[in-house]
Short mmCIF file of C-alpha atoms in Angstrom, two decimals:
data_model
loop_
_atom_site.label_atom_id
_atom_site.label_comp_id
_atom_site.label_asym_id
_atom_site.label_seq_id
_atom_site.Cartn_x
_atom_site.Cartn_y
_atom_site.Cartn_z
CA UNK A 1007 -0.72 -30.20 -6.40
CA UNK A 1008 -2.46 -27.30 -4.55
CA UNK A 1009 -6.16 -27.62 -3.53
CA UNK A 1010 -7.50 -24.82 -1.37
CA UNK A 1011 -11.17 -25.26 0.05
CA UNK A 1012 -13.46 -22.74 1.76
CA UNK A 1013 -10.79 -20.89 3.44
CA UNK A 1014 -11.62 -18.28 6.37
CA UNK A 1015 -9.54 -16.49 8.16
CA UNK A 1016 -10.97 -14.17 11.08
CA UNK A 1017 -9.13 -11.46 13.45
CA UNK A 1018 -11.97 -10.96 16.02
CA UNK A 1019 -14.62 -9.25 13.63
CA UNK A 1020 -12.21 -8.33 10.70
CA UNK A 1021 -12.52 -11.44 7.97
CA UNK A 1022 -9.77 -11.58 5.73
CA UNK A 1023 -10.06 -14.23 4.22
CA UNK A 1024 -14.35 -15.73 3.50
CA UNK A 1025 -14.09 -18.87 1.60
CA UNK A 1026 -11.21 -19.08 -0.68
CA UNK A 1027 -11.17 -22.08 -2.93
CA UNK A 1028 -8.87 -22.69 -6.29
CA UNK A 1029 -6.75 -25.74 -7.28
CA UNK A 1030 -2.95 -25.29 -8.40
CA UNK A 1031 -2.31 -28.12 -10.93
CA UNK A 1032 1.21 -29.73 -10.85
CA UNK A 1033 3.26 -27.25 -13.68
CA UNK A 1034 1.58 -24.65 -13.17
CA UNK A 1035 2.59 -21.04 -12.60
CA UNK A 1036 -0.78 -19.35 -11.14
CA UNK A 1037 -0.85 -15.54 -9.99
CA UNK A 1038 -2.81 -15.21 -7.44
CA UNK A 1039 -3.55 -11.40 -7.78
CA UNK A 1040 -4.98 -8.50 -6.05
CA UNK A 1041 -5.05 -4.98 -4.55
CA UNK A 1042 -3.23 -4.28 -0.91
CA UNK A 1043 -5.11 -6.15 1.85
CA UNK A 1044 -6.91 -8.32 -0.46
CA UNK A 1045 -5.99 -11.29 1.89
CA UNK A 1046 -3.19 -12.72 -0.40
CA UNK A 1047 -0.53 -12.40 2.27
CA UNK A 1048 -2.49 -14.26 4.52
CA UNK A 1049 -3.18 -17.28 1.84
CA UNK A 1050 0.04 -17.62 1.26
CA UNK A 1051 1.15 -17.74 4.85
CA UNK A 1052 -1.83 -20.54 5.56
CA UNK A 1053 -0.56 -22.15 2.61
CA UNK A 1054 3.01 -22.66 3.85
CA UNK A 1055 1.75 -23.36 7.07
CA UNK A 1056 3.06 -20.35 8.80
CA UNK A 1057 -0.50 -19.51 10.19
CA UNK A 1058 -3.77 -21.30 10.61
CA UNK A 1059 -7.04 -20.69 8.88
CA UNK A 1060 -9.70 -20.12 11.20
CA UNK A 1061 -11.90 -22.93 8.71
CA UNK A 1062 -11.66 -24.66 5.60
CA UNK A 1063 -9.08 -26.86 4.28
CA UNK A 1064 -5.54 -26.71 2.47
CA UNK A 1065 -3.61 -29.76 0.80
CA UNK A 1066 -0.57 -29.82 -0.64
CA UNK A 1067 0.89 -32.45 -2.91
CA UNK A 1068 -1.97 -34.85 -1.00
CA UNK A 1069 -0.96 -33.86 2.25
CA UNK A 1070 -3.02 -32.08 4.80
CA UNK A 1071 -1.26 -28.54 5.45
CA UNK A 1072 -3.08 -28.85 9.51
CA UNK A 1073 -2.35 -32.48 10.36
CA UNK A 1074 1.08 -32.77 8.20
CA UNK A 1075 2.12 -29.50 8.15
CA UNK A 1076 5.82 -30.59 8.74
CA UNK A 1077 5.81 -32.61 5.59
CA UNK A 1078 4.03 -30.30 3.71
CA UNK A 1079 6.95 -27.58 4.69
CA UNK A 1080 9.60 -29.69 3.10
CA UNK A 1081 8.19 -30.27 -0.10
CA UNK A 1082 7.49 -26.08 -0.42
CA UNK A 1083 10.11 -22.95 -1.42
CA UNK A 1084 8.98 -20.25 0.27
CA UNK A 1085 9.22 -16.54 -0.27
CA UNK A 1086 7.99 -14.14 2.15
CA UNK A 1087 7.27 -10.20 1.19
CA UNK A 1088 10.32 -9.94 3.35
CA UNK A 1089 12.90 -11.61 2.26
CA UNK A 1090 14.33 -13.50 5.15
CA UNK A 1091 18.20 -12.43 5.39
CA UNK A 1092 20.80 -11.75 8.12
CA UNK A 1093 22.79 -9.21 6.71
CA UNK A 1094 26.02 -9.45 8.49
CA UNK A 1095 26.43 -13.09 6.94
CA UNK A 1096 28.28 -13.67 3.95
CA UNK A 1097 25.71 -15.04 1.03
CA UNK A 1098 27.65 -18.69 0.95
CA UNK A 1099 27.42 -19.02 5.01
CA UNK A 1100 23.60 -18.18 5.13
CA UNK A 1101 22.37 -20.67 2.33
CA UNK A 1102 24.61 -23.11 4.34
CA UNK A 1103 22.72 -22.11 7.24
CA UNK A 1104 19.72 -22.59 5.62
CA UNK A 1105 21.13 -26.60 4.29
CA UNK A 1106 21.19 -27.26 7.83
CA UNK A 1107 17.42 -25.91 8.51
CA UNK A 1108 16.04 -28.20 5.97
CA UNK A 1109 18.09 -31.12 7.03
CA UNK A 1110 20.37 -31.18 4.10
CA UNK A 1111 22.88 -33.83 5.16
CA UNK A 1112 26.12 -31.77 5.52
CA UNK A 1113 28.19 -33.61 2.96
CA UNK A 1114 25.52 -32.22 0.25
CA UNK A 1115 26.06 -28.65 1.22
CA UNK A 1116 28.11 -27.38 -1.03
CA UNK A 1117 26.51 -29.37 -4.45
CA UNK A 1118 23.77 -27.80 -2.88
CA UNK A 1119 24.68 -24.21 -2.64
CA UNK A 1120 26.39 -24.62 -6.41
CA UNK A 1121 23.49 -25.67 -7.66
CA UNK A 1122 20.82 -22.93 -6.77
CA UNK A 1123 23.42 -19.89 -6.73
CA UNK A 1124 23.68 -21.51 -10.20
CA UNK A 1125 20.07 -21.29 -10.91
CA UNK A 1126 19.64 -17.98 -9.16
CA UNK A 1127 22.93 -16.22 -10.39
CA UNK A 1128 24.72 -15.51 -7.45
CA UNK A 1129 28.37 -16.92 -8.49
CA UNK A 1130 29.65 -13.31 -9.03
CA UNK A 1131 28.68 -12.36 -4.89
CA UNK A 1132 28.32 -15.47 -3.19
CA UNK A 1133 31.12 -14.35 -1.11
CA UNK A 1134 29.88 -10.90 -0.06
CA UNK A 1135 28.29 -9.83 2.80
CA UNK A 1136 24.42 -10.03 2.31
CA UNK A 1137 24.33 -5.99 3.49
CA UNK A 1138 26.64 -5.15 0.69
CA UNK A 1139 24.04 -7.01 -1.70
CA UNK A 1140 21.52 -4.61 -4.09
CA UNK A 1141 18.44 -5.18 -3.28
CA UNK A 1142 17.96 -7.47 -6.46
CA UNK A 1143 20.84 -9.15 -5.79
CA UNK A 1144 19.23 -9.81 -1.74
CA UNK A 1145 15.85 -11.13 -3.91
CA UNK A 1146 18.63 -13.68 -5.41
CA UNK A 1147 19.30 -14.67 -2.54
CA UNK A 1148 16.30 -14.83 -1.08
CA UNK A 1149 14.74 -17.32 -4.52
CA UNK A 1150 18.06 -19.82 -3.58
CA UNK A 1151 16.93 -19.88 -0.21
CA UNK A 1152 13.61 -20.61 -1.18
CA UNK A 1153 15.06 -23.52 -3.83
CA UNK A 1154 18.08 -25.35 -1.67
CA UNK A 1155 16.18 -28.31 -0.92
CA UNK A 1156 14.84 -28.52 -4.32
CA UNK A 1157 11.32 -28.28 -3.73
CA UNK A 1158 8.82 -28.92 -6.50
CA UNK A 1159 6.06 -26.47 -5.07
CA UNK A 1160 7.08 -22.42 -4.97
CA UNK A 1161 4.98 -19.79 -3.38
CA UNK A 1162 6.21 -16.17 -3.78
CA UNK A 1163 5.45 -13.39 -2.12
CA UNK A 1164 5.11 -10.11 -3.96
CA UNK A 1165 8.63 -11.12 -5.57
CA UNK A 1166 9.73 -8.03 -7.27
CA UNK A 1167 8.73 -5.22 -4.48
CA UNK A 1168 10.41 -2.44 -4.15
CA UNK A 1169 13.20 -3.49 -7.70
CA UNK A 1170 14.22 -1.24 -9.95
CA UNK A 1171 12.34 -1.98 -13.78
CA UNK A 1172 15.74 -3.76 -14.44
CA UNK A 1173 15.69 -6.30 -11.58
CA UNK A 1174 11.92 -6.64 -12.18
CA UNK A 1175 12.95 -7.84 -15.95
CA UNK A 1176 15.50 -9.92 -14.32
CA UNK A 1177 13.69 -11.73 -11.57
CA UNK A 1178 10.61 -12.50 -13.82
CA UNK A 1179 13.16 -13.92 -16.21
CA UNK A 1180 14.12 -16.24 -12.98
CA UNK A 1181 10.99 -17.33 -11.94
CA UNK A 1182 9.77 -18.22 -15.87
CA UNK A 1183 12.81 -20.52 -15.73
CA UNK A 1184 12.25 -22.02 -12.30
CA UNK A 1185 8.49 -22.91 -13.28
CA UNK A 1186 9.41 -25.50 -16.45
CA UNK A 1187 10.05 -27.59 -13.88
CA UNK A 1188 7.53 -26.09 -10.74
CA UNK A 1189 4.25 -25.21 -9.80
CA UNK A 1190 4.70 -22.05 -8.55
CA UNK A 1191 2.12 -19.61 -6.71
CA UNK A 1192 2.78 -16.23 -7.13
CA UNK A 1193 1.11 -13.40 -4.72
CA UNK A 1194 1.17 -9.70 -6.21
CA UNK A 1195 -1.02 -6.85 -6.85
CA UNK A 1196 1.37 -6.00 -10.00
CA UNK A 1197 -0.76 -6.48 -12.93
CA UNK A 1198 2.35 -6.89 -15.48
CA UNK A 1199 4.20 -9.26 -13.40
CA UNK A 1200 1.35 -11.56 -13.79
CA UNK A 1201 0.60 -11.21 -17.42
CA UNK A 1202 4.49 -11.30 -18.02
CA UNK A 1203 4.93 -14.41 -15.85
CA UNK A 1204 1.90 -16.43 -15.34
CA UNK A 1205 0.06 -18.97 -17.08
CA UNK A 1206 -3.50 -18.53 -15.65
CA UNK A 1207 -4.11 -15.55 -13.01
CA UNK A 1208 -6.59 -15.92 -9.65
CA UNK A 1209 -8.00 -12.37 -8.42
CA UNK A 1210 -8.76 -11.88 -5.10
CA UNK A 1211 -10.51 -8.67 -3.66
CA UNK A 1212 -11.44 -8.36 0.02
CA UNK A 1213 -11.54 -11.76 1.04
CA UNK A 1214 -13.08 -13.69 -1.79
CA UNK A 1215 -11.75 -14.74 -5.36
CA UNK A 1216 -13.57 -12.77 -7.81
CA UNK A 1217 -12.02 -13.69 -11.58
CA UNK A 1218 -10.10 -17.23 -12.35
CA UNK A 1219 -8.35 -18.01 -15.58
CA UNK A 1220 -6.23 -16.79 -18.38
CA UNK A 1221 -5.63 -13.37 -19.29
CA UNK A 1222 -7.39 -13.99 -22.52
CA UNK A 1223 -10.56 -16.07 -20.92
CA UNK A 1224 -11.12 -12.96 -18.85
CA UNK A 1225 -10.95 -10.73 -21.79
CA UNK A 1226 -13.29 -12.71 -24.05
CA UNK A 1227 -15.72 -13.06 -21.38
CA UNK A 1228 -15.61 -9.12 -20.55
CA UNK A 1229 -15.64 -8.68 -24.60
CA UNK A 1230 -19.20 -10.57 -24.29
CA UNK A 1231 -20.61 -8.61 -22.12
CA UNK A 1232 -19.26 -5.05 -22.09
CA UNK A 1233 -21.08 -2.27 -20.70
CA UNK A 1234 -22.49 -0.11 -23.25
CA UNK A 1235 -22.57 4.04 -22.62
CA UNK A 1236 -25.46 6.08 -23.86
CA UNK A 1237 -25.42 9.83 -24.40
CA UNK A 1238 -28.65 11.65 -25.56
CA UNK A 1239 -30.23 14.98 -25.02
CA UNK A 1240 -33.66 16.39 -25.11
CA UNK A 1241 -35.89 19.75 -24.16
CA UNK A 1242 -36.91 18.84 -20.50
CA UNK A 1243 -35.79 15.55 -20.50
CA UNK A 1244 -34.75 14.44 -16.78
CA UNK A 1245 -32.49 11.74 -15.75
CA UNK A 1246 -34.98 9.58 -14.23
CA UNK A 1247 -36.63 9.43 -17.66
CA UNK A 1248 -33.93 7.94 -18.94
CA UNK A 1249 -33.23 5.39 -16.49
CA UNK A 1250 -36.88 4.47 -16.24
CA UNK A 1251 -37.19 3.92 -20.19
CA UNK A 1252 -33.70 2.13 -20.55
CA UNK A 1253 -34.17 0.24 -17.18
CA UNK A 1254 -37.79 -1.31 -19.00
CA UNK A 1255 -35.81 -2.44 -22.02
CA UNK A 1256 -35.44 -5.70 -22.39
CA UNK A 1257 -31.90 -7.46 -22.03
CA UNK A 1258 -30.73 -4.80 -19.94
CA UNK A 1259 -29.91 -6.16 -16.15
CA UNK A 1260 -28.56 -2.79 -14.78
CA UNK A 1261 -28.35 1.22 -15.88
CA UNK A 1262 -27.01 3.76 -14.23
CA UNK A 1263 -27.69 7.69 -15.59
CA UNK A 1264 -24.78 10.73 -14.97
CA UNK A 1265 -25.83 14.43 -16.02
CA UNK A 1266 -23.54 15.20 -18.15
CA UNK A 1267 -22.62 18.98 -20.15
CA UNK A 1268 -25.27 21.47 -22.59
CA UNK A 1269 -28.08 19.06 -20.60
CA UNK A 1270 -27.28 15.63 -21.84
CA UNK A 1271 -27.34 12.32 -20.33
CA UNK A 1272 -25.23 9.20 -20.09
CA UNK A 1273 -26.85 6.17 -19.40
CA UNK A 1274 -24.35 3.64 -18.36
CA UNK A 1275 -26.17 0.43 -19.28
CA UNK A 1276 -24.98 -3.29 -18.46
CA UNK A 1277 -26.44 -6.27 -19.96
CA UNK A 1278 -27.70 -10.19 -20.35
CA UNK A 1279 -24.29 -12.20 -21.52
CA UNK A 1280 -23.94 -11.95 -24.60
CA UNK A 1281 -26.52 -9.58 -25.84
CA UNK A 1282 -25.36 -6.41 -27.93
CA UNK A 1283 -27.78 -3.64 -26.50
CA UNK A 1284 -26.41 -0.79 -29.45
CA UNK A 1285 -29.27 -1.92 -31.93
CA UNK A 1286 -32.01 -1.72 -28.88
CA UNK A 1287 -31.02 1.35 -27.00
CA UNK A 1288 -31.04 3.35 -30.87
CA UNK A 1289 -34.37 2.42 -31.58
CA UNK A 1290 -35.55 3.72 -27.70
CA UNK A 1291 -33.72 6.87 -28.13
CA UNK A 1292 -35.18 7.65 -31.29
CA UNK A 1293 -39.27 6.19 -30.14
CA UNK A 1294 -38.60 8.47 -27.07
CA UNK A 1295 -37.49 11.42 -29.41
CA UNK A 1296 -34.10 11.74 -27.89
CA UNK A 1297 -31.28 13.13 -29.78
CA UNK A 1298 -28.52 10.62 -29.14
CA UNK A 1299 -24.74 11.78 -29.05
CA UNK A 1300 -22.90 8.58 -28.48
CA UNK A 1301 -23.66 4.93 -28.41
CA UNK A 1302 -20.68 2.67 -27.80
CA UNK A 1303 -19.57 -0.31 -25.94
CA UNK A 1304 -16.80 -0.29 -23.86
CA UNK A 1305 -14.79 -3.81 -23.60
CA UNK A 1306 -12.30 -3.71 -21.37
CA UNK A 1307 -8.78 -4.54 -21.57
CA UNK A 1308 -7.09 -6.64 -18.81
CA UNK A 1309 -6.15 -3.59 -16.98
CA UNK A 1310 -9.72 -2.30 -16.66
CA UNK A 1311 -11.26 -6.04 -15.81
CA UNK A 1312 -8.61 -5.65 -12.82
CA UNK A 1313 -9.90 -2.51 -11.98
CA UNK A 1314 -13.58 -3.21 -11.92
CA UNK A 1315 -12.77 -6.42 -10.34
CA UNK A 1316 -11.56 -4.75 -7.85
CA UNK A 1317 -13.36 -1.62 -7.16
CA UNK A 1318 -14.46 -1.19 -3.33
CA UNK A 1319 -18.56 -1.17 -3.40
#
């Protein structure tokens, strides 16, 4: 439904974006996730054809977004971080408005309008002036908008910024609904929206995708290969000791040593998939004569992948 291939995106030196490619199957609801200026705002606005990529390629439900960008528009719901809204209009008048945009023939207006404010709850302010609206009721607003042509693609913008935890619960609820039906790309750097809402979760940090799958792929594969932390102690024994004797072990790809209180050492020690480095490190620490204060791995939980995922190096 969604391919996305090699994607750049340049302004003058700055690249946001350095060769994004995923694929969006049809029924799927994909979070495509991320700390600020990661470079999702700017997928999702080459996406929906609002900008253009500076190279690579987008199609959408087999249509080029560059060369068919019009058609692509009409088969996508769109939205942006802000919410599109004229708030002197009454709620009814602007998704009428919007009818007309998408070339809604007028007749089918108001089946229209029933429909989504249906969908999106809105019966109870429909008639209200979109400035009198909560700002979760606005978001309401702004998902019917986004649905009155009854597109089969979504793409939402950080959908639940700046909601209170109860519209957050409520929106969520909304989009879980609108994607039985959908394939739905959802931009956010909100770690629980994702796991609460999404079936598979794409993270994205400075410009490149750097994790793809479910939450629980991403935690197995961190649970295979967790970093393990060593902690030992000896008369004179210096830091670069311990990396050089850890560093020579074999398994181990990467170690890192921190001083550490009463002149200990922590070796933070990462290694070959799938190899548990406890038994091997032991047996080093006690050959070298090392008294050893803590050996453990450290698997991650989602939270922490996200974190080292997106750590700035």
């Amino acid at each position: 439904m969604i391919t996305v291939q090699e994607l750049k995106k340049s302004y003058g030196q700055f690249e946001a974006l350095k060769g994004v490619s995923f694929e969006v199957p049809t029924g799927q609801i994909v979070g495509f996730l991320g700390p600020n200026g990661a470079g999702k705002s700017t997928t999702m606005k080459i996406l929906t054809c609002f900008m253009s990529a500076s190279s690579g390629s987008v199609t959408i439900d087999g249509l080029d977004a560059y060369s068919e960008s019009t058609q692509v528009k009409a088969r996508i719901g769109y939205l942006p971080e802000s919410t599109p809204l004229y708030s002197d209009m009454i709620a009814y008048e602007y998704l009428e408005y919007v009818a007309s945009m998408r070339k809604i023939p007028r007749g089918e207006h108001k089946a229209s309008i029933q429909r989504v404010a249906k969908t999106c709850g809105l019966q109870s302010f429909i008639g209200q002036e979109i400035g009198t609206l909560s700002k979760g009721q606005r978001q309401r607003v702004g998902l019917a908008q986004a649905l009155i042509h009854d597109p089969k693609i979504l793409i939402l913008d950080e959908p639940t910024s700046g909601l209170d935890p109860n519209q957050i619960v409520e929106i969520r609820s909304l989009i879980r609904e609108l994607g039985k039906d959908r394939t739905i790309l959802l931009s956010t750097h909100n770690l629980p929206e994702v796991m609460e809402t999404c079936d598979r979760l794409i993270v994205v940090h400075q410009g490149l995708i750097v994790a793809d799958g479910t939450a629980q792929e991403l935690e197995e594969q961190e649970a295979s290969n967790p970093q393990v932390f060593l902690t030992v102690s000896a008369e004179g024994l210096e830091g670069k000791a311990v990396e050089d004797t850890v560093a020579g072990l074999e398994g181990v790809t990467h170690v890192e040593v921190l001083p550490g209180a009463e002149r200990r050492w922590t070796a933070k020690v990462d290694g070959a998939k799938g190899i548990d480095l406890r038994p091997t490190l032991f047996k080093a620490a006690v050959a070298e004569g090392w008294d050893v204060f803590e050996l453990k791995r450290d698997a991650l939980d989602l939270e922490g992948i996200f974190r080292k995922l997106t750590q700035n190096v």
